[in-house]
Backbone as a printed PyTorch tensor [residue, N CA C, xyz], in Angstrom:
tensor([[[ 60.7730, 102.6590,  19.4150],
         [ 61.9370, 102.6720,  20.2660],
         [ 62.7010, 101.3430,  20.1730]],

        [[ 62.0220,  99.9610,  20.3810],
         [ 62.3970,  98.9520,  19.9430],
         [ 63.4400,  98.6360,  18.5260]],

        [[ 63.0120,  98.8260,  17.7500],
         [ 63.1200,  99.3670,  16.3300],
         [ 64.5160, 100.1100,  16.3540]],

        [[ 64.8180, 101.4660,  16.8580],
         [ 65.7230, 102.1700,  16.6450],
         [ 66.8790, 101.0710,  17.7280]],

        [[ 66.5790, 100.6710,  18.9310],
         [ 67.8300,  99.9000,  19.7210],
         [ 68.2870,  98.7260,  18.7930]],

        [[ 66.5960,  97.8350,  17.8880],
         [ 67.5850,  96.8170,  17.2290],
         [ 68.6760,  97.2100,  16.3430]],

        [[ 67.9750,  98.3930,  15.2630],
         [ 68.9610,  98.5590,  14.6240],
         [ 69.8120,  99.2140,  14.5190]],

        [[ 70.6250,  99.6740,  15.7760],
         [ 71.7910, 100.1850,  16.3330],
         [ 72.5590,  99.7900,  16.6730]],

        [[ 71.7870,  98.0420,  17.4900],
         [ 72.8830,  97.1890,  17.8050],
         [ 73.2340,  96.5770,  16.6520]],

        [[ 72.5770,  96.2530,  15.7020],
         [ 72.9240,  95.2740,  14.7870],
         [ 73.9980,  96.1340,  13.6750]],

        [[ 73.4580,  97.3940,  13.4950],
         [ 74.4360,  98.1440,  12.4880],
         [ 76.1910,  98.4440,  13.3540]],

        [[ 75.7100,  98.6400,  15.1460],
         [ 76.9280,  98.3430,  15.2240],
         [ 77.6850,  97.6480,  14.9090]],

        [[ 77.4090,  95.9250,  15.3840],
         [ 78.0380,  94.8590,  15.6290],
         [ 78.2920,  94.5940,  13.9980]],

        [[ 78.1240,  95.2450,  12.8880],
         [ 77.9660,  94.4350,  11.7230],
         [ 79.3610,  95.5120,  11.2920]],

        [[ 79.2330,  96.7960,  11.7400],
         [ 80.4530,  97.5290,  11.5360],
         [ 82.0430,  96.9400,  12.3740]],

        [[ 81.7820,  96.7140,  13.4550],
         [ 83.0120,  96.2480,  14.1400],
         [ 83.2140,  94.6390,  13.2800]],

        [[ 82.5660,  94.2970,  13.1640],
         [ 82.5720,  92.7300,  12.5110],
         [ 84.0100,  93.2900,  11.0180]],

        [[ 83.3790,  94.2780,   9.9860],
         [ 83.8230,  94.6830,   9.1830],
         [ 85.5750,  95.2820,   9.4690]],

        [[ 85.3550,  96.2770,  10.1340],
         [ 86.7810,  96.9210,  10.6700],
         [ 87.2720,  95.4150,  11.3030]],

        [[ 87.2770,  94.5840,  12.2550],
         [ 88.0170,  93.6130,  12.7790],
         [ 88.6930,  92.7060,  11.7740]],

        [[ 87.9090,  92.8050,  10.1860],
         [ 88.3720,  91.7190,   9.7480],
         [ 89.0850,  92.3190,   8.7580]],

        [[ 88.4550,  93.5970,   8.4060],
         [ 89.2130,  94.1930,   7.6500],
         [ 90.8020,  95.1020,   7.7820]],

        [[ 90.9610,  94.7990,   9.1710],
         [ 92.2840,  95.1790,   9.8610],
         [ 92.7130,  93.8570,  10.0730]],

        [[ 92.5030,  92.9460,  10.3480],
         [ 93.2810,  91.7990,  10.3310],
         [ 94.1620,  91.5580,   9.3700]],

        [[ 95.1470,  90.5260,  10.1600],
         [ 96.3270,  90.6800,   9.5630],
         [ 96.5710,  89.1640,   8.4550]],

        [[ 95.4480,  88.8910,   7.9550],
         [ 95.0220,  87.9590,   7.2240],
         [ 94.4030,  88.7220,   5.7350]],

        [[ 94.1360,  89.8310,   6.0660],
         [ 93.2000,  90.8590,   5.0700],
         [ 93.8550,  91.1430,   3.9970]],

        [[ 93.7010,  91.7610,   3.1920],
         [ 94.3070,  92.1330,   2.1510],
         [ 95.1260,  93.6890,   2.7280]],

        [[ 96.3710,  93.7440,   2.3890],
         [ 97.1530,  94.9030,   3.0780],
         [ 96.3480,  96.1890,   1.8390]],

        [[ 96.0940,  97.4510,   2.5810],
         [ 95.7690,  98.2040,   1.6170],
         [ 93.9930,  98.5720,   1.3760]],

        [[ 93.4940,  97.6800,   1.9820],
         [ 91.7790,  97.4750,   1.4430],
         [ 91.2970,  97.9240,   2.4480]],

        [[ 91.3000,  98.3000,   3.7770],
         [ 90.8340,  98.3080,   4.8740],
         [ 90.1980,  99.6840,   4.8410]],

        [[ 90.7650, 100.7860,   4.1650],
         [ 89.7450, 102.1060,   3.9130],
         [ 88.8090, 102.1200,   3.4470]],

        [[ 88.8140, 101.3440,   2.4770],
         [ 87.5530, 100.8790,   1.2840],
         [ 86.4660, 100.5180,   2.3120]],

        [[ 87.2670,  98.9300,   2.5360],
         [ 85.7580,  98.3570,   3.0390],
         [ 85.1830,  99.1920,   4.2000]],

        [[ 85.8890,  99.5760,   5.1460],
         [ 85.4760, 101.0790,   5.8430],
         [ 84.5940, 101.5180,   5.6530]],

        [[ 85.1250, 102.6330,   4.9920],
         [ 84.0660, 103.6150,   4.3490],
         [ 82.9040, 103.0900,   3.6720]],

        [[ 82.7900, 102.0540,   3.1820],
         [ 82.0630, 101.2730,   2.2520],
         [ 80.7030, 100.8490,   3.2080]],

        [[ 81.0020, 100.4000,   3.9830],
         [ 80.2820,  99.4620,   5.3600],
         [ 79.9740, 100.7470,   5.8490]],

        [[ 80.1940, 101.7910,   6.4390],
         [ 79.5270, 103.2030,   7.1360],
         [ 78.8250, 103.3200,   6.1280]],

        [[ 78.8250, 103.9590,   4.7610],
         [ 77.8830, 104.5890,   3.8650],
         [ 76.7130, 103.2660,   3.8270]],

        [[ 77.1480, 101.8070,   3.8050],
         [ 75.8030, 101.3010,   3.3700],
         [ 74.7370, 101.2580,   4.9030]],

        [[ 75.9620, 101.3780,   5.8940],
         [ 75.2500, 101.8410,   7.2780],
         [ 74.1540, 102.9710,   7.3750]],

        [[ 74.7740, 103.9170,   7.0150],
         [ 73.7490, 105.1340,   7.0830],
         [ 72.6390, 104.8970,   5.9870]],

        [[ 72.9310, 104.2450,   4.6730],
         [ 71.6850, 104.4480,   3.9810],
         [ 70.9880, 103.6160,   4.7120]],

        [[ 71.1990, 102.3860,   5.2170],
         [ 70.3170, 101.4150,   5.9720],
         [ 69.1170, 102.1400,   7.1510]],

        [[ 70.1430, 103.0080,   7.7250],
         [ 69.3160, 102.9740,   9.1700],
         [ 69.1380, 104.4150,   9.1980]],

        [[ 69.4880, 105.3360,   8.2520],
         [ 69.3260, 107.2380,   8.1560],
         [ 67.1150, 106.7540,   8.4380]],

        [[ 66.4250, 106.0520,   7.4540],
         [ 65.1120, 105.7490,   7.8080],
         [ 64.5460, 105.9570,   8.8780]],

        [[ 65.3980, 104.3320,   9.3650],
         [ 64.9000, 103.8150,  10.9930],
         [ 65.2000, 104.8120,  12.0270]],

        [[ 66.5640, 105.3560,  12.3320],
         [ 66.6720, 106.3950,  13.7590],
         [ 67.5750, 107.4950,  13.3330]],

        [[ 67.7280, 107.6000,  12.1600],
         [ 68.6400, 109.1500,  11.5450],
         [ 70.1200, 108.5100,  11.8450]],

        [[ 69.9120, 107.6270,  12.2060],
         [ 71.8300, 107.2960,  12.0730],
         [ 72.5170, 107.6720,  13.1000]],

        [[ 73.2940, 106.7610,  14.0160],
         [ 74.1600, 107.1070,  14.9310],
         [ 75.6800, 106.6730,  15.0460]],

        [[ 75.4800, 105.1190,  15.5410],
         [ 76.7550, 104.4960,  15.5380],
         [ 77.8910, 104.8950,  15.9350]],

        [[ 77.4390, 106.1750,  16.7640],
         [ 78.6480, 106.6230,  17.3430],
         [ 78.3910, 107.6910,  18.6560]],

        [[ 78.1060, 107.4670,  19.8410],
         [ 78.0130, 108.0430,  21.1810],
         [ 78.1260, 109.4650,  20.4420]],

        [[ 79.6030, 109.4180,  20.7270],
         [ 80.2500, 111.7040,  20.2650],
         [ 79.2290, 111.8850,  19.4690]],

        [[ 79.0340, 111.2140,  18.1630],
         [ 77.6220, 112.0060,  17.2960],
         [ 76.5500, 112.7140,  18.0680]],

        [[ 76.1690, 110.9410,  18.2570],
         [ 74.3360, 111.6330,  19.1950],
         [ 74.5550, 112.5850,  20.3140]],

        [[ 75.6140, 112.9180,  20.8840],
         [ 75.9170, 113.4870,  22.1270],
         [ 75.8480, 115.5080,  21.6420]],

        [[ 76.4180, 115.2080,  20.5450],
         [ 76.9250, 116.6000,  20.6590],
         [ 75.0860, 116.8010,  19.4600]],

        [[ 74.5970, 116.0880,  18.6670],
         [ 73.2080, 116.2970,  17.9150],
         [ 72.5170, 116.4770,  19.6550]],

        [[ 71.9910, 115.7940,  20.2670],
         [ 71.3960, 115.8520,  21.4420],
         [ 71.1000, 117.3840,  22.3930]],

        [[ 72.2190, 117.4120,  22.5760],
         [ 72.3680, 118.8860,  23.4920],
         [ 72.0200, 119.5950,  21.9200]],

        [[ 71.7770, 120.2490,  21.0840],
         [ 71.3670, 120.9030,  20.1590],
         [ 70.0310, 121.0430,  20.3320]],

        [[ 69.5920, 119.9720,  19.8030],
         [ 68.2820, 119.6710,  19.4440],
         [ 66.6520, 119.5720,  20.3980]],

        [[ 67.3990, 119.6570,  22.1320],
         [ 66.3040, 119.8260,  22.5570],
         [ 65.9940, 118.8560,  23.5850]],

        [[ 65.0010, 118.8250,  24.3300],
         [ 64.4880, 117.7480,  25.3030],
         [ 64.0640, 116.6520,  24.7330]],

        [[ 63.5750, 116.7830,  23.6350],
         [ 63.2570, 115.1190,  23.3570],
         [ 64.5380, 114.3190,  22.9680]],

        [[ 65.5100, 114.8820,  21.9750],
         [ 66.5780, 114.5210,  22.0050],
         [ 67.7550, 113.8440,  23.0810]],

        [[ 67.3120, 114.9550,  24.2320],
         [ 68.1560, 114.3630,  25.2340],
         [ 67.7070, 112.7980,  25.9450]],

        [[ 66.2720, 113.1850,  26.0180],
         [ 65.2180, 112.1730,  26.3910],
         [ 65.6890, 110.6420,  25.9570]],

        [[ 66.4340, 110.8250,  24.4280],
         [ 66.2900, 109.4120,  23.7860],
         [ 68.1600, 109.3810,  23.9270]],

        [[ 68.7800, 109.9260,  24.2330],
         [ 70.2130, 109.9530,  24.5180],
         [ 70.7830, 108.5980,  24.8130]],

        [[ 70.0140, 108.1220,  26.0180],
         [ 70.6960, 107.2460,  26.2700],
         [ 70.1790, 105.9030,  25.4430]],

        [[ 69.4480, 105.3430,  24.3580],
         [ 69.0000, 104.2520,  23.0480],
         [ 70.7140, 104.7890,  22.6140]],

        [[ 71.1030, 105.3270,  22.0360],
         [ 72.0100, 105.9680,  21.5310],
         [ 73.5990, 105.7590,  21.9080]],

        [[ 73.1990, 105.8200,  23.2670],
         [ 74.7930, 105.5150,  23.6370],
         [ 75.1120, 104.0200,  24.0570]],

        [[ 73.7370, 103.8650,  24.4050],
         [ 73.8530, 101.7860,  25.1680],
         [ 74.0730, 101.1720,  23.7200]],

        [[ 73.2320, 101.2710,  22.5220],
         [ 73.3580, 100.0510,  21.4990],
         [ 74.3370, 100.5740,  21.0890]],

        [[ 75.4140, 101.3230,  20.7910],
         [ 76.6580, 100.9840,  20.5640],
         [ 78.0830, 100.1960,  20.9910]],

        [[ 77.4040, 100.3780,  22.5680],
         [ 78.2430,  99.3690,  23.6460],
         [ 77.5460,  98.3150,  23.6960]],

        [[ 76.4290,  98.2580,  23.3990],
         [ 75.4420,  96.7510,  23.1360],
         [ 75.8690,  96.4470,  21.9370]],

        [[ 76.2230,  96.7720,  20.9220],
         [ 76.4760,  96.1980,  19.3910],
         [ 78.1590,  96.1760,  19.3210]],

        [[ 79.2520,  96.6240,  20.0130],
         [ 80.4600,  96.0620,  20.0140],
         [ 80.8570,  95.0020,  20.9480]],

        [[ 80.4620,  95.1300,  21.4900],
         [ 79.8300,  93.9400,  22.7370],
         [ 80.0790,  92.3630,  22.0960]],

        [[ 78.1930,  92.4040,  21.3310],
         [ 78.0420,  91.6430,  20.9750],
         [ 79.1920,  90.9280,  19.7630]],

        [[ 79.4700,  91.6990,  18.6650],
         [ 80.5280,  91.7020,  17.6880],
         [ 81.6090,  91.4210,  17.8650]],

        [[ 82.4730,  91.9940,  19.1710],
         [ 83.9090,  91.2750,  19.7240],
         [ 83.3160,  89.8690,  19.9120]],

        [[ 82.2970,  89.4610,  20.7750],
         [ 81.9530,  87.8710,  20.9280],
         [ 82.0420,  87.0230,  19.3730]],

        [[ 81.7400,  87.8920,  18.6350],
         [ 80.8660,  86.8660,  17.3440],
         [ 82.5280,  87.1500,  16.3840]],

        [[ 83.7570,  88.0640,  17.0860],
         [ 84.9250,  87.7710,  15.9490],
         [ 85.8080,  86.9150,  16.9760]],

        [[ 85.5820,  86.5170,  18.3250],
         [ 86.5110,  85.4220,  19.1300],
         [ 85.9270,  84.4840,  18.2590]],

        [[ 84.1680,  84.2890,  18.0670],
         [ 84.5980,  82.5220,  17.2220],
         [ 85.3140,  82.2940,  15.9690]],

        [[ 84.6170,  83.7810,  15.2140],
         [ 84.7670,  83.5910,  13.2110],
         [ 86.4040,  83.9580,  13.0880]],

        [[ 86.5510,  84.7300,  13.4880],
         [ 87.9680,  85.5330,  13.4320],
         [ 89.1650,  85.1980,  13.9630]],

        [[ 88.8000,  83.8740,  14.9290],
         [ 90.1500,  83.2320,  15.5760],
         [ 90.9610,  82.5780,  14.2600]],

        [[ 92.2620,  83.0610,  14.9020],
         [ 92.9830,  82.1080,  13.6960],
         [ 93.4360,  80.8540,  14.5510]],

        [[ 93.4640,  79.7060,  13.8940],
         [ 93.7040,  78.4310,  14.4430],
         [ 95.5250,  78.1120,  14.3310]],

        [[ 96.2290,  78.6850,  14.9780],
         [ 97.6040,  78.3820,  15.2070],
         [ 98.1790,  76.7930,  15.1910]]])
């Protein structure tokens, strides 16, 4: 259980890290689908192992009610480390990501 919250928060916060910088207006105009998509797929191969992959509340929500009582059981690992891993990630792009005016 440990295990599946770390790496939910961390695959979050490492995705918003990606989209923040890759939408910035410092970025290369044009690239921001790439690295996208790029950063989800190496997401899921990372963590499909560790907890089948979430990174996204609506996912586990609508897999959950499917799948049963244990499913629902673990619902909420699922919906906190995503608000625990953007959380953390908005903090960690106010330092890296500020531009110095």
């Amino acid at each position: 259980m440990v295990a599946a919250l770390v790496i939910e928060v961390v695959m979050t916060m490492m995705f918003l890290l990606v989209i923040l910088g890759a939408t910035d207006q410092r970025a290369p105009a044009g690239f921001a689908p790439i690295a996208i998509g790029l950063c989800l797929t190496l997401i899921h191969l990372i963590s499909i192992p560790v907890t089948n992959t979430s990174v996204n509340p609506a996912r586990s929500t609508g897999v959950a009610l499917f799948g049963g009582d244990w499913t629902v059981a673990q619902l909420w690992l699922f919906c906190l480390a995503p608000i625990v891993g953007a959380v953390v990630g908005a903090m960690i792009w106010r330092v890296i990501g500020s531009s110095k005016t």
